[in-house]
Amino acid sequence: MAEPVIEPVPQDLDMSDDAEYDFEDKVGVEKDLSGDGGCRKTILRKGEGWQVPEAGDEVTVHYVGTLLDGTKFDSSRDRGDYFTFVLGQGKVIKGWDVGVASMKKGELANLLCRADYAYGAAGSPPTIPPDATLKFEVELISWKSVKDITGNGGVIKTIVSEGQGWQNPKPADEVVVTYSARLRPSPSPEEAAAAAAKKPQSAAELGLPVVASSPEGGAVFEVSQAPCSGFAAALKSMKNHESAVLLLKPEYAAGVAEVPEGQQLEVEFTLAEVHRVDTPAAGVTKKILAEPQGNSYMKPSDGSTVTIAVSCRSLDRDTVYEEEKEVTFVTDE
């Protein structure tokens, strides 16, 4: 049997014009992910897109673990249940933290983990012998992105469903959000460790009461004028139509709910709409109420004849100075 082709992952990239690197995922080509041969990956089926999970993300996988002689010692597929863990926190063997961090959604790959990237010199009796190199067939089903937005644990965001596009709201942008907030006790270190070993329940799943929620149709405000600093911090990292669960410490929840010491505010939070605001000319502020469809990059050039629908209202939109009418003119005249 031919030896597999091994491609080391470049550690220090030369980004000069003369440098050439092939970052395309290749089926059947073994890559040395760890740089020392301790964790090698061979893609069996390519995944979707370009994103990969990061440390702290909650990943869900299917796997089959075997010894090098083919003896199977564990399988989530045989149990009929996915396996979920927090990536990059040492909750699983080192080879998994390294290997799964390189995978894309839906990717199926073999991870070959040397003993120091698996169960070490001791093994895991009775199924895994000492100093055993292990082979895992791993499928990355999905992951939830968990981010410490403020860097101090004040706002933890877990993405429930991805948003659209690539832009994040700016401080002057108007947003429409829906939210439902519940108080929950902050976990002790022991409780946090226990929760990491299994899928934690949300405040809603625990049946905790709602203490604050958005009005029907959503709450409307400028990002810089958000009801609490936790909302403002989270929104700056979100995309349109993104849904997330926020965990807010008391000081980041002030304005939405009073959070007693030792508790957190858990918020089911959805960015329903973004009305982007910019200043195209001095003294003119533009708020986009509906994004263009199709060729959104196209704009009228100088000398173009355009027809627009115009209405004039007060800033609070309560007073109508002029009903909507069509106006046709030539630009730059």
CSV table of C-alpha atoms in Angstrom, one decimal:
chain,number,residue,atom,x,y,z
A,1,MET,CA,0.0,0.0,0.0
A,2,ALA,CA,1.4,3.4,-1.0
A,3,GLU,CA,2.5,5.9,1.7
A,4,PRO,CA,0.0,8.8,2.0
A,5,VAL,CA,1.1,12.2,0.8
A,6,ILE,CA,1.7,14.5,3.8
A,7,GLU,CA,1.4,18.2,3.5
A,8,PRO,CA,2.6,20.2,6.5
A,9,VAL,CA,0.5,23.3,7.3
A,10,PRO,CA,2.7,26.4,6.8
A,11,GLN,CA,3.5,28.1,10.1
A,12,ASP,CA,5.1,31.4,8.9
A,13,LEU,CA,3.6,32.5,5.7
A,14,ASP,CA,5.6,34.5,3.1
A,15,MET,CA,2.9,36.7,1.6
A,16,SER,CA,5.2,38.2,-1.1
A,17,ASP,CA,4.1,38.1,-4.7
A,18,ASP,CA,6.5,35.2,-5.4
A,19,ALA,CA,5.0,33.0,-2.7
A,20,GLU,CA,2.6,30.3,-3.8
A,21,TYR,CA,0.3,28.4,-1.4
A,22,ASP,CA,-2.5,26.0,-2.1
A,23,PHE,CA,-5.1,26.3,0.7
A,24,GLU,CA,-7.7,24.2,-1.2
A,25,ASP,CA,-9.2,21.3,0.8
A,26,LYS,CA,-8.1,18.2,-1.0
A,27,VAL,CA,-9.8,14.8,-0.5
A,28,GLY,CA,-7.4,12.0,0.3
A,29,VAL,CA,-4.4,14.1,1.1
A,30,GLU,CA,-3.0,13.8,4.6
A,31,LYS,CA,-2.1,17.1,6.4
A,32,ASP,CA,0.1,17.4,9.4
A,33,LEU,CA,-2.1,19.8,11.4
A,34,SER,CA,0.1,20.0,14.5
A,35,GLY,CA,3.4,20.5,12.7
A,36,ASP,CA,5.1,17.6,14.6
A,37,GLY,CA,3.2,14.7,13.2
A,38,GLY,CA,1.1,14.3,16.3
A,39,CYS,CA,-2.3,15.1,14.6
A,40,ARG,CA,-2.8,14.3,11.0
A,41,LYS,CA,-6.0,14.8,9.0
A,42,THR,CA,-7.2,13.2,5.8
A,43,ILE,CA,-10.4,14.7,4.3
A,44,LEU,CA,-12.9,12.1,3.2
A,45,ARG,CA,-15.6,14.6,2.2
A,46,LYS,CA,-15.3,18.3,1.8
A,47,GLY,CA,-17.3,20.6,4.0
A,48,GLU,CA,-19.3,23.8,3.2
A,49,GLY,CA,-18.1,27.4,2.9
A,50,TRP,CA,-14.9,28.7,4.5
A,51,GLN,CA,-15.6,29.2,8.2
A,52,VAL,CA,-14.2,26.9,10.9
A,53,PRO,CA,-15.0,26.8,14.6
A,54,GLU,CA,-12.8,28.7,17.1
A,55,ALA,CA,-11.7,28.0,20.6
A,56,GLY,CA,-14.7,28.4,23.0
A,57,ASP,CA,-17.2,27.4,20.3
A,58,GLU,CA,-19.7,24.6,21.2
A,59,VAL,CA,-19.2,22.0,18.4
A,60,THR,CA,-21.3,19.0,17.6
A,61,VAL,CA,-19.8,15.9,15.9
A,62,HIS,CA,-20.3,12.3,15.0
A,63,TYR,CA,-17.3,10.1,15.4
A,64,VAL,CA,-16.0,6.5,15.2
A,65,GLY,CA,-12.8,5.7,17.1
A,66,THR,CA,-10.5,2.7,16.2
A,67,LEU,CA,-7.1,1.4,17.1
A,68,LEU,CA,-4.6,1.0,14.2
A,69,ASP,CA,-5.6,-2.6,13.8
A,70,GLY,CA,-9.1,-1.6,13.1
A,71,THR,CA,-10.6,-2.5,16.5
A,72,LYS,CA,-13.5,-0.1,17.3
A,73,PHE,CA,-13.5,1.2,20.8
A,74,ASP,CA,-16.1,4.0,20.7
A,75,SER,CA,-18.7,5.4,18.3
A,76,SER,CA,-21.4,8.1,18.6
A,77,ARG,CA,-23.0,6.6,15.5
A,78,ASP,CA,-23.5,3.3,17.3
A,79,ARG,CA,-25.2,5.2,20.2
A,80,GLY,CA,-27.3,7.1,17.7
A,81,ASP,CA,-26.5,10.5,19.3
A,82,TYR,CA,-24.2,13.4,18.5
A,83,PHE,CA,-21.3,14.3,20.8
A,84,THR,CA,-21.1,18.0,21.8
A,85,PHE,CA,-18.1,19.7,23.5
A,86,VAL,CA,-16.5,23.1,23.9
A,87,LEU,CA,-13.5,23.4,21.5
A,88,GLY,CA,-10.0,24.4,22.7
A,89,GLN,CA,-10.7,24.1,26.4
A,90,GLY,CA,-9.1,20.7,27.0
A,91,LYS,CA,-12.4,19.0,27.4
A,92,VAL,CA,-11.4,16.3,24.9
A,93,ILE,CA,-8.1,14.8,23.7
A,94,LYS,CA,-5.5,17.2,22.3
A,95,GLY,CA,-5.9,15.8,18.8
A,96,TRP,CA,-9.6,16.6,18.7
A,97,ASP,CA,-9.0,20.2,19.7
A,98,VAL,CA,-6.4,20.5,17.0
A,99,GLY,CA,-8.3,18.5,14.3
A,100,VAL,CA,-11.8,19.8,14.7
A,101,ALA,CA,-10.6,23.4,14.7
A,102,SER,CA,-9.5,22.8,11.1
A,103,MET,CA,-12.8,21.4,9.9
A,104,LYS,CA,-15.7,23.1,8.0
A,105,LYS,CA,-19.4,22.4,8.5
A,106,GLY,CA,-20.3,19.0,7.0
A,107,GLU,CA,-16.7,17.9,6.6
A,108,LEU,CA,-15.9,14.2,7.1
A,109,ALA,CA,-12.3,13.4,7.9
A,110,ASN,CA,-9.9,10.9,9.5
A,111,LEU,CA,-7.8,12.2,12.4
A,112,LEU,CA,-4.7,10.2,13.2
A,113,CYS,CA,-3.7,11.1,16.7
A,114,ARG,CA,-0.4,10.0,18.2
A,115,ALA,CA,-0.4,8.9,21.9
A,116,ASP,CA,0.7,12.4,23.1
A,117,TYR,CA,-2.3,13.8,21.3
A,118,ALA,CA,-4.6,11.1,22.5
A,119,TYR,CA,-4.5,9.2,25.9
A,120,GLY,CA,-0.8,9.3,26.4
A,121,ALA,CA,1.5,6.6,28.0
A,122,ALA,CA,-1.2,5.3,30.3
A,123,GLY,CA,-3.9,4.8,27.6
A,124,SER,CA,-7.5,4.4,28.8
A,125,PRO,CA,-8.0,0.8,30.0
A,126,PRO,CA,-9.5,-1.6,29.1
A,127,THR,CA,-10.2,-0.4,25.6
A,128,ILE,CA,-7.2,1.8,24.7
A,129,PRO,CA,-3.7,0.3,25.4
A,130,PRO,CA,-0.7,2.4,26.6
A,131,ASP,CA,1.1,4.6,24.0
A,132,ALA,CA,-1.7,4.0,21.4
A,133,THR,CA,-2.0,6.0,18.2
A,134,LEU,CA,-5.7,6.3,17.5
A,135,LYS,CA,-7.8,6.9,14.4
A,136,PHE,CA,-11.0,8.8,14.5
A,137,GLU,CA,-13.5,9.3,11.6
A,138,VAL,CA,-15.1,12.6,12.5
A,139,GLU,CA,-18.0,14.5,10.9
A,140,LEU,CA,-18.5,18.1,12.0
A,141,ILE,CA,-22.2,18.5,12.1
A,142,SER,CA,-22.4,22.1,13.4
A,143,TRP,CA,-21.2,24.5,15.9
A,144,LYS,CA,-22.4,27.4,18.0
A,145,SER,CA,-20.1,30.4,18.1
A,146,VAL,CA,-19.6,31.5,21.7
A,147,LYS,CA,-17.8,34.8,22.1
A,148,ASP,CA,-16.8,36.9,25.1
A,149,ILE,CA,-17.8,40.2,23.5
A,150,THR,CA,-16.4,42.5,26.1
A,151,GLY,CA,-13.3,40.5,27.1
A,152,ASN,CA,-14.2,40.4,30.7
A,153,GLY,CA,-17.2,38.0,30.8
A,154,GLY,CA,-19.7,40.8,30.9
A,155,VAL,CA,-21.4,39.9,27.6
A,156,ILE,CA,-21.2,36.3,26.4
A,157,LYS,CA,-22.8,35.8,23.0
A,158,THR,CA,-23.8,32.4,21.6
A,159,ILE,CA,-25.0,32.4,18.0
A,160,VAL,CA,-28.2,30.4,17.5
A,161,SER,CA,-28.7,31.1,13.8
A,162,GLU,CA,-26.3,33.0,11.5
A,163,GLY,CA,-27.2,36.3,10.0
A,164,GLN,CA,-27.0,37.6,6.5
A,165,GLY,CA,-24.3,39.6,4.7
A,166,TRP,CA,-21.0,40.8,6.3
A,167,GLN,CA,-21.8,44.2,7.7
A,168,ASN,CA,-22.2,44.9,11.5
A,169,PRO,CA,-24.4,47.8,12.7
A,170,LYS,CA,-22.6,51.0,13.4
A,171,PRO,CA,-23.4,53.3,16.4
A,172,ALA,CA,-25.6,55.6,14.3
A,173,ASP,CA,-27.6,52.8,12.6
A,174,GLU,CA,-31.2,52.2,13.6
A,175,VAL,CA,-32.0,48.6,14.5
A,176,VAL,CA,-35.2,46.6,15.2
A,177,VAL,CA,-34.6,43.8,17.7
A,178,THR,CA,-36.7,41.3,19.5
A,179,TYR,CA,-35.7,40.0,22.9
A,180,SER,CA,-36.9,38.0,25.8
A,181,ALA,CA,-34.9,38.1,29.1
A,182,ARG,CA,-34.8,35.8,32.1
A,183,LEU,CA,-32.7,35.9,35.3
A,184,ARG,CA,-30.6,32.9,36.1
A,185,PRO,CA,-28.0,32.2,38.9
A,186,SER,CA,-24.4,32.5,37.9
A,187,PRO,CA,-22.9,29.0,38.0
A,188,SER,CA,-20.2,28.1,40.5
A,189,PRO,CA,-16.9,26.7,39.1
A,190,GLU,CA,-18.0,23.2,39.9
A,191,GLU,CA,-21.4,23.7,38.2
A,192,ALA,CA,-19.7,25.3,35.2
A,193,ALA,CA,-17.4,22.3,34.9
A,194,ALA,CA,-20.3,19.8,35.2
A,195,ALA,CA,-22.3,21.8,32.6
A,196,ALA,CA,-19.4,21.7,30.2
A,197,ALA,CA,-19.6,17.9,30.2
A,198,LYS,CA,-23.2,17.9,29.0
A,199,LYS,CA,-25.5,20.0,27.0
A,200,PRO,CA,-26.5,22.9,29.3
A,201,GLN,CA,-30.2,23.9,29.6
A,202,SER,CA,-31.2,27.4,28.8
A,203,ALA,CA,-33.2,29.6,31.1
A,204,ALA,CA,-36.3,29.0,28.9
A,205,GLU,CA,-35.8,25.2,29.1
A,206,LEU,CA,-35.5,25.5,32.8
A,207,GLY,CA,-38.9,27.3,32.9
A,208,LEU,CA,-37.5,30.5,34.5
A,209,PRO,CA,-39.9,33.5,34.2
A,210,VAL,CA,-39.5,36.3,31.6
A,211,VAL,CA,-38.5,39.6,33.4
A,212,ALA,CA,-38.2,41.8,30.3
A,213,SER,CA,-39.2,41.6,26.6
A,214,SER,CA,-39.4,43.7,23.5
A,215,PRO,CA,-42.8,45.2,22.5
A,216,GLU,CA,-44.8,43.6,19.7
A,217,GLY,CA,-43.1,44.3,16.4
A,218,GLY,CA,-39.7,44.7,18.2
A,219,ALA,CA,-37.8,47.5,19.9
A,220,VAL,CA,-36.5,50.2,17.7
A,221,PHE,CA,-33.5,52.3,18.6
A,222,GLU,CA,-30.1,53.6,17.5
A,223,VAL,CA,-27.2,51.3,18.4
A,224,SER,CA,-25.6,54.0,20.4
A,225,GLN,CA,-28.9,54.5,22.3
A,226,ALA,CA,-29.5,50.9,23.1
A,227,PRO,CA,-31.5,50.2,26.3
A,228,CYS,CA,-28.4,48.6,28.0
A,229,SER,CA,-24.7,48.6,27.3
A,230,GLY,CA,-24.8,44.8,26.8
A,231,PHE,CA,-27.2,45.1,23.9
A,232,ALA,CA,-25.0,47.8,22.3
A,233,ALA,CA,-21.9,45.6,22.6
A,234,ALA,CA,-23.6,42.6,21.2
A,235,LEU,CA,-25.1,44.4,18.2
A,236,LYS,CA,-21.7,45.7,17.0
A,237,SER,CA,-20.7,42.0,16.5
A,238,MET,CA,-24.0,40.9,14.8
A,239,LYS,CA,-25.3,40.6,11.3
A,240,ASN,CA,-28.8,41.3,10.0
A,241,HIS,CA,-31.3,38.6,11.0
A,242,GLU,CA,-28.8,36.9,13.3
A,243,SER,CA,-30.2,35.3,16.5
A,244,ALA,CA,-28.2,34.7,19.6
A,245,VAL,CA,-28.4,34.1,23.3
A,246,LEU,CA,-26.7,36.7,25.5
A,247,LEU,CA,-25.5,36.3,29.0
A,248,LEU,CA,-25.2,39.7,30.7
A,249,LYS,CA,-23.6,40.5,34.0
A,250,PRO,CA,-25.6,43.0,36.1
A,251,GLU,CA,-23.8,46.1,35.0
A,252,TYR,CA,-24.3,45.3,31.3
A,253,ALA,CA,-28.0,44.6,31.8
A,254,ALA,CA,-28.9,47.9,33.6
A,255,GLY,CA,-31.7,49.6,31.8
A,256,VAL,CA,-33.4,46.4,30.7
A,257,ALA,CA,-33.7,44.6,34.0
A,258,GLU,CA,-32.4,44.8,37.5
A,259,VAL,CA,-30.1,41.8,38.0
A,260,PRO,CA,-29.2,40.9,41.6
A,261,GLU,CA,-25.6,40.2,42.5
A,262,GLY,CA,-24.7,36.6,41.8
A,263,GLN,CA,-27.1,36.3,38.9
A,264,GLN,CA,-27.0,36.9,35.1
A,265,LEU,CA,-29.5,38.0,32.6
A,266,GLU,CA,-30.0,35.5,29.8
A,267,VAL,CA,-31.5,37.1,26.7
A,268,GLU,CA,-32.9,35.5,23.6
A,269,PHE,CA,-31.9,38.2,21.1
A,270,THR,CA,-32.6,38.7,17.4
A,271,LEU,CA,-31.5,41.5,15.1
A,272,ALA,CA,-34.6,41.7,12.9
A,273,GLU,CA,-33.7,44.7,10.8
A,274,VAL,CA,-30.9,47.2,10.3
A,275,HIS,CA,-31.6,50.7,8.9
A,276,ARG,CA,-28.1,51.9,8.0
A,277,VAL,CA,-27.4,55.6,8.4
A,278,ASP,CA,-24.7,57.6,6.6
A,279,THR,CA,-24.0,61.2,5.6
A,280,PRO,CA,-23.6,61.4,1.8
A,281,ALA,CA,-23.1,65.2,1.9
A,282,ALA,CA,-22.8,67.9,4.5
A,283,GLY,CA,-26.1,68.5,6.2
A,284,VAL,CA,-27.7,65.4,4.7
A,285,THR,CA,-28.3,62.2,6.7
A,286,LYS,CA,-29.6,59.1,4.9
A,287,LYS,CA,-31.3,56.2,6.6
A,288,ILE,CA,-31.8,53.1,4.5
A,289,LEU,CA,-35.2,51.7,5.3
A,290,ALA,CA,-35.1,48.8,2.7
A,291,GLU,CA,-31.9,47.3,1.2
A,292,PRO,CA,-31.9,47.2,-2.7
A,293,GLN,CA,-32.4,43.8,-4.4
A,294,GLY,CA,-30.4,42.3,-7.2
A,295,ASN,CA,-27.6,44.4,-8.5
A,296,SER,CA,-27.2,46.4,-5.3
A,297,TYR,CA,-23.9,47.9,-6.4
A,298,MET,CA,-25.5,49.9,-9.2
A,299,LYS,CA,-26.1,53.7,-8.7
A,300,PRO,CA,-27.2,56.5,-11.0
A,301,SER,CA,-24.3,58.2,-12.6
A,302,ASP,CA,-24.1,62.0,-13.2
A,303,GLY,CA,-26.6,63.0,-16.0
A,304,SER,CA,-28.9,60.1,-15.3
A,305,THR,CA,-32.7,60.7,-15.3
A,306,VAL,CA,-34.2,59.3,-12.1
A,307,THR,CA,-37.6,59.0,-10.6
A,308,ILE,CA,-38.0,58.9,-6.9
A,309,ALA,CA,-40.9,58.7,-4.5
A,310,VAL,CA,-40.7,61.4,-1.8
A,311,SER,CA,-42.7,62.2,1.3
A,312,CYS,CA,-41.8,64.8,4.0
A,313,ARG,CA,-42.4,64.0,7.7
A,314,SER,CA,-41.1,65.2,11.1
A,315,LEU,CA,-38.2,63.4,12.7
A,316,ASP,CA,-40.6,61.5,14.9
A,317,ARG,CA,-42.6,60.6,11.8
A,318,ASP,CA,-45.9,61.8,13.5
A,319,THR,CA,-46.3,64.9,11.4
A,320,VAL,CA,-46.7,64.6,7.6
A,321,TYR,CA,-45.7,67.8,5.8
A,322,GLU,CA,-46.1,66.4,2.3
A,323,GLU,CA,-47.7,63.1,1.1
A,324,GLU,CA,-45.7,60.7,-1.0
A,325,LYS,CA,-45.3,61.8,-4.6
A,326,GLU,CA,-43.1,61.0,-7.6
A,327,VAL,CA,-40.4,63.4,-8.7
A,328,THR,CA,-38.3,63.0,-11.9
A,329,PHE,CA,-35.1,64.9,-12.4
A,330,VAL,CA,-31.6,64.6,-13.9
A,331,THR,CA,-28.7,64.1,-11.4
A,332,ASP,CA,-26.0,66.6,-11.0
A,333,GLU,CA,-28.0,69.5,-12.5
